[in-house]
XYZ file of C-alpha atoms in Angstrom:
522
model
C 110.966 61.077 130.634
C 112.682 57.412 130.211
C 109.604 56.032 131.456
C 107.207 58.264 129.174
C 109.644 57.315 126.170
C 109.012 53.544 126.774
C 105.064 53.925 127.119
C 105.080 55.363 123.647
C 105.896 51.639 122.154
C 105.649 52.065 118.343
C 104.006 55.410 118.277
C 105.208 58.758 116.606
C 107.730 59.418 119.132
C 108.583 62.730 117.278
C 105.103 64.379 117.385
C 104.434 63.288 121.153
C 107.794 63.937 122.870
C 106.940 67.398 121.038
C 103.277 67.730 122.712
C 104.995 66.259 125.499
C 107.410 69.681 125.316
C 104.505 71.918 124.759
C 102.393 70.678 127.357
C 105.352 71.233 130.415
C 106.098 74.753 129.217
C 104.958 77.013 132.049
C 107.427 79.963 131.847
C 107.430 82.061 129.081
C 111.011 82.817 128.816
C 111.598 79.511 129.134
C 111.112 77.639 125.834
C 114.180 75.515 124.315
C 113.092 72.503 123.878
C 115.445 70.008 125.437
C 113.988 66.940 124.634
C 115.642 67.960 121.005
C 119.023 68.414 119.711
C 120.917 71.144 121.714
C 123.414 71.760 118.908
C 120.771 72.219 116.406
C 121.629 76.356 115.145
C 119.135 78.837 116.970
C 120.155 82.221 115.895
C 122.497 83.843 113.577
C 122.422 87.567 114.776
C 122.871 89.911 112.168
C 123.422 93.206 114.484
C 127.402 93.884 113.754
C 127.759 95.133 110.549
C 130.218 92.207 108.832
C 130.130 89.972 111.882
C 127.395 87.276 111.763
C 126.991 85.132 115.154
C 125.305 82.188 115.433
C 124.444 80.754 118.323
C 123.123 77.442 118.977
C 119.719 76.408 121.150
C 121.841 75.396 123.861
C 123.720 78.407 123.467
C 120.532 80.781 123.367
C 119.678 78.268 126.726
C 122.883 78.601 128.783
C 122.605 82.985 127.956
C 119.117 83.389 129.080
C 120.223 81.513 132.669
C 122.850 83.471 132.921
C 121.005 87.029 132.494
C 118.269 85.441 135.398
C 120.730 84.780 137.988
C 122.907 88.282 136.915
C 119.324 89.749 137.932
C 119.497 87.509 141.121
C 122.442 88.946 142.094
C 121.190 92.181 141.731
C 118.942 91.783 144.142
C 115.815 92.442 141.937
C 112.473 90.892 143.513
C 109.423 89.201 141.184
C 107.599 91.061 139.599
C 110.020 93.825 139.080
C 109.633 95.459 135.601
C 113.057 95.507 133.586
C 112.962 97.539 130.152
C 114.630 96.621 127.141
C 115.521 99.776 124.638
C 117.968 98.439 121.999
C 117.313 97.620 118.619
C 117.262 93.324 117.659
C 120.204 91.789 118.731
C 121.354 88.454 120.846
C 121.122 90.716 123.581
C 117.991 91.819 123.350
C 116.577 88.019 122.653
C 118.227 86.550 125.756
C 117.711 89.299 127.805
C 113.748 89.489 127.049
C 113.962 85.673 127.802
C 116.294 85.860 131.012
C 114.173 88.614 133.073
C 110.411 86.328 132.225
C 112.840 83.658 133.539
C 113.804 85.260 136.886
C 109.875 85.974 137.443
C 110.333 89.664 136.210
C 108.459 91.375 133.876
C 109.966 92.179 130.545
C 109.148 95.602 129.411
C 110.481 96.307 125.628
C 110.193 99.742 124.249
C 110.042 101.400 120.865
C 113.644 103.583 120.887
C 111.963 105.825 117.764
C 109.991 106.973 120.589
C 110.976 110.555 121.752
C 112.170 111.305 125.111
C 109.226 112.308 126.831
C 107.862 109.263 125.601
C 110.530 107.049 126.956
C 110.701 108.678 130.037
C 106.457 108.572 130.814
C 106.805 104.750 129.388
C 109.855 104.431 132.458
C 107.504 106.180 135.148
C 104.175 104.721 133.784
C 105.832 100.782 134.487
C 108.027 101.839 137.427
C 110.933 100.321 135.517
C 113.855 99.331 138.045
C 116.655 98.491 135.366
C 117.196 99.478 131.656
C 119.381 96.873 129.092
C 120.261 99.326 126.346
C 122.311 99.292 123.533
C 125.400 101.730 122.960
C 123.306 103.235 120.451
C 120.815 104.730 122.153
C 122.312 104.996 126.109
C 121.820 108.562 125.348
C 117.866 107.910 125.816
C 117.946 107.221 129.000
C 116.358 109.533 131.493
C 118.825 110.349 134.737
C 117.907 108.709 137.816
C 117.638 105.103 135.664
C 119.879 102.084 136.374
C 121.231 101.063 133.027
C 123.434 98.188 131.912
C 124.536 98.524 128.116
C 125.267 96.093 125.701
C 128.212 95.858 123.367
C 129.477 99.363 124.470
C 132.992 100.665 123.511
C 135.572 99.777 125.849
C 133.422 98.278 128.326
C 132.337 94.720 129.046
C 129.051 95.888 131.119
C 126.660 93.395 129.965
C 129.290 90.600 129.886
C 129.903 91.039 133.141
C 126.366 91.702 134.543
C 126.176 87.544 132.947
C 126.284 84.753 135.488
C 126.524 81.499 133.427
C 125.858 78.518 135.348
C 122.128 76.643 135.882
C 119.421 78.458 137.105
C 115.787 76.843 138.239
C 113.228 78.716 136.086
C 110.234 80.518 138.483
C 106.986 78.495 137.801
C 104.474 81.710 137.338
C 100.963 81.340 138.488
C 98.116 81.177 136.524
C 97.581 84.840 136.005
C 101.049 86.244 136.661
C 102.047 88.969 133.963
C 105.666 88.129 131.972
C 105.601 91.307 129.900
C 104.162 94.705 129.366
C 103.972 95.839 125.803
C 103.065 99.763 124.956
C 101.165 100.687 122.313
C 102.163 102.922 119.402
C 100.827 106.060 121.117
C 99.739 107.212 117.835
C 96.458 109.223 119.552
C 98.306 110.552 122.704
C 100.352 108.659 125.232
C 101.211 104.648 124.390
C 99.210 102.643 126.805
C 100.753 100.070 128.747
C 99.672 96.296 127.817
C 100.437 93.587 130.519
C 100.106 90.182 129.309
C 100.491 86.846 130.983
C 103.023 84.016 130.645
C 99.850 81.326 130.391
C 97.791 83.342 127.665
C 101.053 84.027 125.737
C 102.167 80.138 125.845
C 98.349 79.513 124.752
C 99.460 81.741 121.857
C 102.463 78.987 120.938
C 101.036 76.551 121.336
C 98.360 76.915 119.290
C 101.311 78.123 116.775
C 102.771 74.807 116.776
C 99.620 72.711 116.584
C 100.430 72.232 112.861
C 104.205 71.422 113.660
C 106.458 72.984 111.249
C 109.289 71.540 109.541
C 112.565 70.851 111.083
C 114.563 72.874 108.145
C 112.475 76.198 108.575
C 115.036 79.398 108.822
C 112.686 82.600 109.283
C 114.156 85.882 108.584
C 112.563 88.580 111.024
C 113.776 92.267 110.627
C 110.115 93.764 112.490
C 111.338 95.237 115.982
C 111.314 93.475 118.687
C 109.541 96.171 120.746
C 106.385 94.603 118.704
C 104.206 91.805 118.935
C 104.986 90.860 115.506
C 108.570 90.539 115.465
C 108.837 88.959 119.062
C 105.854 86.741 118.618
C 107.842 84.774 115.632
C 110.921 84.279 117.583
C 109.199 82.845 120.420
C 108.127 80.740 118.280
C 110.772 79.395 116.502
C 112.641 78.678 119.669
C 109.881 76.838 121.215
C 109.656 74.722 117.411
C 112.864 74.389 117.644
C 113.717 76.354 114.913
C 116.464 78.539 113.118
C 115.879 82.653 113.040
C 118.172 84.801 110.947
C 117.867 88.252 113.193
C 118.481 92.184 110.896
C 118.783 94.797 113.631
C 116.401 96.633 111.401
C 114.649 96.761 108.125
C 116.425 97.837 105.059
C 115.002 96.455 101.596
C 118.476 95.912 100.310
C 119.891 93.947 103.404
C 116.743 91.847 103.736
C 116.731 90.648 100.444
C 120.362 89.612 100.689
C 119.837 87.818 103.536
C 116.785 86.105 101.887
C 119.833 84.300 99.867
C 122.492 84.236 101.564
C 120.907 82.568 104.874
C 118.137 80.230 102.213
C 115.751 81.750 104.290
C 112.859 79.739 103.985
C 110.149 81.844 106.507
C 109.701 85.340 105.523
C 107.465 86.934 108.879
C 106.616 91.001 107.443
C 104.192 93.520 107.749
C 102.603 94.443 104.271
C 105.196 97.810 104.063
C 108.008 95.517 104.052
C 106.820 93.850 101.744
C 106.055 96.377 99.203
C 109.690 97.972 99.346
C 110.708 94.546 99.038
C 109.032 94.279 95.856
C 109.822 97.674 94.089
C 113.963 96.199 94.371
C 113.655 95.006 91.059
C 117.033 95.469 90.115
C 118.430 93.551 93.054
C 115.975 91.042 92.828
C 116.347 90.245 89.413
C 119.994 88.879 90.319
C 118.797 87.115 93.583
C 117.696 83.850 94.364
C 115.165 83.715 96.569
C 113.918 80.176 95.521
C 114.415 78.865 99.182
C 111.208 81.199 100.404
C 108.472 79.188 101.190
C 105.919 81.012 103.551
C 105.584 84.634 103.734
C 103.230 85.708 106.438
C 102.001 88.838 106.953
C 100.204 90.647 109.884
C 99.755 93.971 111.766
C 98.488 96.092 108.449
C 95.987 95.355 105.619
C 97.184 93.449 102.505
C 96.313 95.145 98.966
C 95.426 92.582 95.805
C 97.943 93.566 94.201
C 100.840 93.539 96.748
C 99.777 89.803 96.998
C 99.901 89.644 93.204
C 103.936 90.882 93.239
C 105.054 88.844 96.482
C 103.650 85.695 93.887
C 105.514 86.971 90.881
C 109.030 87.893 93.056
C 108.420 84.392 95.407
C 106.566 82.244 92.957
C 107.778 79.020 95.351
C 105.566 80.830 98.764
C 102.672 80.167 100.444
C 101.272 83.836 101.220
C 99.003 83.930 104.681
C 97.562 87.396 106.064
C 97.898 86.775 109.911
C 96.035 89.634 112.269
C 96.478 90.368 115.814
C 96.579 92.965 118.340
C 98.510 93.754 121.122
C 95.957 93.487 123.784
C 94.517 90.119 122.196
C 97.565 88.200 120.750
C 98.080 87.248 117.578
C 95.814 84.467 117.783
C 92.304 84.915 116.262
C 92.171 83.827 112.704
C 92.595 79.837 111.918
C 91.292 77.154 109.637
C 87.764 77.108 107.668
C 86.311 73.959 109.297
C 85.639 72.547 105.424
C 89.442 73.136 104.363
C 88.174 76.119 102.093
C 91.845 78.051 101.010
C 91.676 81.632 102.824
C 91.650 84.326 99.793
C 94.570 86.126 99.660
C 93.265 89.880 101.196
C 90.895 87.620 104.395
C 92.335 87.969 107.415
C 91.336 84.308 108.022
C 88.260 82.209 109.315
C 87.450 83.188 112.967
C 88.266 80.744 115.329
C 84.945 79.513 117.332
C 84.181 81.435 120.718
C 87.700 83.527 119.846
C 86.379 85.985 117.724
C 82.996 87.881 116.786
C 81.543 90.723 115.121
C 79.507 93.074 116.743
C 77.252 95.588 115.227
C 75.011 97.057 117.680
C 72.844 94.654 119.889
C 74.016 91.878 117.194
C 76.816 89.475 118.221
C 76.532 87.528 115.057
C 76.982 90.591 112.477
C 78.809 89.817 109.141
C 79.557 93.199 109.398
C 80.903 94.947 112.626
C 83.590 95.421 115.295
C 85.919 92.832 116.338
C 85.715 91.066 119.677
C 87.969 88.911 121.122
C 87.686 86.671 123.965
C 91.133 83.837 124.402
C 93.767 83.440 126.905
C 96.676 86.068 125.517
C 93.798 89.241 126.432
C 95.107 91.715 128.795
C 93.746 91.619 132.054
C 93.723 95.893 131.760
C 95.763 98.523 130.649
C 97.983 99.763 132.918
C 97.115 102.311 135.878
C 94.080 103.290 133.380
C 90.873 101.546 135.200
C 89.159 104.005 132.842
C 90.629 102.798 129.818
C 90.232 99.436 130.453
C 86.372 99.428 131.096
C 85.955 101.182 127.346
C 88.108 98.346 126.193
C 85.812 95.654 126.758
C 82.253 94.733 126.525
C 79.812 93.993 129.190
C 80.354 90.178 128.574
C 84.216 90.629 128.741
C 85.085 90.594 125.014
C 87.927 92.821 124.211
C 86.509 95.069 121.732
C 89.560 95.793 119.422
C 88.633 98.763 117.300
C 88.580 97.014 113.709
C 86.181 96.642 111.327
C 86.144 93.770 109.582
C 83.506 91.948 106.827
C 82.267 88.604 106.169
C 81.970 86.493 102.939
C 79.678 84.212 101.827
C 82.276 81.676 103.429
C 82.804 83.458 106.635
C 86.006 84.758 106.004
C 86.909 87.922 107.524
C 88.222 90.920 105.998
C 89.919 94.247 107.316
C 87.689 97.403 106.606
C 89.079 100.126 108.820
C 89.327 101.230 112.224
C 86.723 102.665 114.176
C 88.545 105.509 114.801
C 90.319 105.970 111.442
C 86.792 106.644 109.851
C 85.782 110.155 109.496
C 82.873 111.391 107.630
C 82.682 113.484 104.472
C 79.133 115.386 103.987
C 77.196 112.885 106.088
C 78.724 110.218 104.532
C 81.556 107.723 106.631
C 85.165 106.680 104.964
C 87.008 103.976 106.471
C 90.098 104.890 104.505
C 91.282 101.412 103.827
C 88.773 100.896 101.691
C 89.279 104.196 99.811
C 93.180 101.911 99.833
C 92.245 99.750 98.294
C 89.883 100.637 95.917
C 93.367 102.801 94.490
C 95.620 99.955 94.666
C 93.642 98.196 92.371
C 95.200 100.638 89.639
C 97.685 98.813 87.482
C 100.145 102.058 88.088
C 99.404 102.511 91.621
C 101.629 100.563 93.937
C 100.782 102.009 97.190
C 98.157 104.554 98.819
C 97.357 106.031 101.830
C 94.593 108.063 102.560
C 93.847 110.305 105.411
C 91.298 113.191 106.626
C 91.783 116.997 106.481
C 89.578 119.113 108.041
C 86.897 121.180 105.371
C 84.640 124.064 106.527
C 81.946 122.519 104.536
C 81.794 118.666 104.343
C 83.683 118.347 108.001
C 86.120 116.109 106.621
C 87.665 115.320 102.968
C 89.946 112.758 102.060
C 93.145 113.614 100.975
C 96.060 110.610 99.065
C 99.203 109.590 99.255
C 100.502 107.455 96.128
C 103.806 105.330 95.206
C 103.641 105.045 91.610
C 104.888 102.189 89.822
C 108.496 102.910 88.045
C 108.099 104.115 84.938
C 104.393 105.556 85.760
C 102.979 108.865 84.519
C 99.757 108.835 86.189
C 98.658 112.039 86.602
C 96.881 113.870 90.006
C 93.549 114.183 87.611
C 93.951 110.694 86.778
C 93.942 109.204 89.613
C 90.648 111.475 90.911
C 88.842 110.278 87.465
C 89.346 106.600 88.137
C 88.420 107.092 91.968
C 84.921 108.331 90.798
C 84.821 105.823 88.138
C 85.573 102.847 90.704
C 84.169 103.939 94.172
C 81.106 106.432 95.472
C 81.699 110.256 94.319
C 82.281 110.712 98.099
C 85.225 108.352 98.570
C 87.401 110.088 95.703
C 90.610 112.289 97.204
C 90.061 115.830 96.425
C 93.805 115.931 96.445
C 96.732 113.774 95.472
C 100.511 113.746 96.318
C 102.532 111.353 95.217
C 105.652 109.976 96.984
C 108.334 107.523 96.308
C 107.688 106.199 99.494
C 105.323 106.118 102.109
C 106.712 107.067 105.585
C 106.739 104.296 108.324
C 106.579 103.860 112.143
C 108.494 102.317 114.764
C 106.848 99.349 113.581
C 107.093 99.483 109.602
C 103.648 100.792 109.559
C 102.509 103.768 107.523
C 102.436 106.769 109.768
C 99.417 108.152 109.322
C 99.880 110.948 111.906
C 102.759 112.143 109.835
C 100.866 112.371 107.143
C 97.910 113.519 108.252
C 99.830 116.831 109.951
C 101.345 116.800 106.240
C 98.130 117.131 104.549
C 96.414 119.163 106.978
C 99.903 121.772 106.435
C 99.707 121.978 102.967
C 96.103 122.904 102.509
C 96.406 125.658 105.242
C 99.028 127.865 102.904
């Protein structure tokens, strides 16, 4: 490194000791950057009610070593899958790190899950060991190996540590660092290996545009998701400072917004909109330190962009997409510096993403494709699966519908299997979404299929009003008809103050589907 140092002569030093860093990652677990300072603050974990910890890079370095060689000594071999189910913490973060370290596969899951669900997701990997949290040790199936963190009375996890340096396994080219299941909102989650090279790909192309040294990004999405992990993977690997919240809670993320002068806010667009509707809260908070709020894993409404501009004024606002089987890594810059609007998805990278309608790989209308190192090689044990997943060339198809501009900038229609039709005529109900969002006292819609003897399907809504509101059910039917084709308009409306969410902070439209389909049956 000396040596490399004094080739540089009067060069940016900074920028290439940084592509320098980049360039030698090869395990995924494995991304301080030592070639920076190792005092610099990491993490401040925000998991004990009352009891911030922060923990330095070195710190965050030293913890993950000491969680691979506590595997070591446990005799585990490589490739052994080790689950996580705990909600964000430390723990979680070095653990997830430590086990990609050791050569093991990291296997997160989502502990809103039910039991069953747990217990196939357990099977379905062959899990060996489960990290848990005190919290939930009552999820886990008997027969399981378990080591908890931060239980009462006992020091499990604090001794299962075995601090001292530990020579990170080199992976080869196609070796898998984590599986990640799917929501499991059609039947049972699917199991999503993905490697260590695609995911550093995924980083690295993160970082091209290197951030600045003083960013502090507040993520409260679980880290059982590609969103919420994603962002911490790469802050560490940028060298940069994350302010963890165990979970999402309006209230306690906007305090932390000020408290921490949180500068990266990293949401889905549900987050977001409860963040927004605080306005009692955020009229005594400064949030003036917030300067980029990106958004992925749901579409973004006009006017939720509109009130993230008028609460954040001093943001940039970028709607990121992704999936789990093809990284979050499709979406980049328009090749004549043209600003993405605020509801595009982006401009699609070149020989990364397509649409597809039909026999026509060039569509400005059609599915998504995706083709880049972070795809899945295949879902796990479901061959089946797998060959529906991707095209004959080897595209992973990913189920969404998106549009082209004029410019070529994508944007999010539906999902191929979230359209139904309605008397011969298909819905993609995002765009029903959004056609009600555009309402001045409409702050949030959902719309879903029930079943009708007549038309097959009819579309049934959700709403948030805005505070304050009296829009009416008729109301919001009459402006539908005015605004959108007679077919699109919801032959019913219920209104909510709040739309239900998943595991993930996205709406659940199963719930609310069973709700609908309930309440027209009595």
């Amino acid at each position: 490194l000396i040596a490399f140092i004094k080739m540089l002569g009067n060069l940016n030093t900074g920028i290439l000791i940084k592509s320098y860093f980049m360039n030698n990652l090869f395990n995924l677990g494995d991304l301080i950057d030592r070639t920076a300072d190792p005092s610099k603050l990491a993490l401040v974990d925000l998991s004990r009610i009352g009891e911030p910890r922060k923990y330095t890079h070195q710190k965050i370095d030293d913890m993950a070593m000491a969680v691979a060689r506590g595997l070591d000594n446990l005799r585990l071999g490589r490739g052994d899958k080790i689950a996580i189910l705990a909600a964000n913490s430390l723990e979680f973060l070095i653990t997830y790190l430590g086990i990609m370290r050791a050569g093991m596969i990291a296997v997160p899951i989502n502990h809103k899950f039910p039991m069953e669900t747990i217990e196939f997701i357990l099977s379905d990997a062959d899990c060996k060991l489960i990290f848990v949290d005190d919290a939930r040790r009552h999820q886990i199936p008997v027969g399981y190996k378990s080591i908890v963190f931060d239980a009462d009375g006992s020091n499990e996890f604090c001794e299962f540590l075995d601090y001292g340096h530990y020579e990170t396994i080199r992976p080869s080219d196609d070796e898998v660092a984590m599986f990640l299941y799917t929501s499991g909102s059609t039947g049972r989650p699917k199991g999503v290996p993905l490697t260590h090279k695609g995911h550093l790909w995924v980083i690295e192309m993160r970082l091209k545009q290197k951030p600045e040294a003083d960013h502090r990004m507040l993520v409260a999405a679980p880290l059982y998701h590609m969103n919420g992990l994603a962002i911490c993977k790469v802050a560490f690997a940028g060298h940069l400072e994350i302010v963890l919240l165990p979970q999402f809670d309006a209230k306690e993320y906007i305090a932390a917004i000020e408290k921490y002068e949180v500068t990266w806010l990293t949401s889905v667009a549900a987050m977001m909109a409860m963040v927004v509707r605080e306005g009692d809260l955020l009229s005594t908070t400064n949030l003036s330190s917030v300067r980029i709020v990106r958004m992925g894993s749901a579409p973004v409404s006009e006017q939720l962009v509109r009130d993230i501009k008028r609460t954040l004024p001093n943001a940039k606002i970028t709607n990121g997409y992704g999936t789990t089987e093809a990284g979050p890594v499709v979406y980049g810059q328009h090749p004549e510096g043209l600003v993405q609007p605020d509801i595009s998805v982006g401009y699609p990278i070149a020989n990364i993403a397509r649409l597809v309608d039909g026999n026509n790989f060039n569509a400005k209308y059609g599915e998504l494709h995706c083709k880049n190192p972070a795809v899945m090689p295949g879902y796990n044990n479901l061959p089946e699966k797998t060959k529906e997943a991707f095209s004959q060339d080897g595209w992973y198809k990913t189920g969404d519908i998106m549009q082209s501009d004029e410019n070529g900038f994508h944007y999010f229609v539906g999902r191929v299997d979230d359209m139904f039709n309605c008397g011969g005529e298909n819905i993609y109900p995002s765009e029903v979404e959004k056609m009600l969002e555009r309402h001045s006292e409409i702050e949030q819609a959902c719309v879903v299929p029930v079943s009708d003897q007549i038309k097959g399907f009819k579309p049934v809504a959700f709403v948030v009003r805005r505070d304050g509101s009296g829009l009416s059910e008729d109301g919001i039917k009459q402006y539908a008809l005015a605004n959108g084709p007679a077919y699109q308009h919801p032959r019913v409306v219920s209104f909510m103050e709040k739309l239900p969410l998943t595991g993930t902070n996205k709406v659940d439209r199963k719930s609310l589907t069973a709700q609908a389909e309930s309440a027209m049956k009595r």
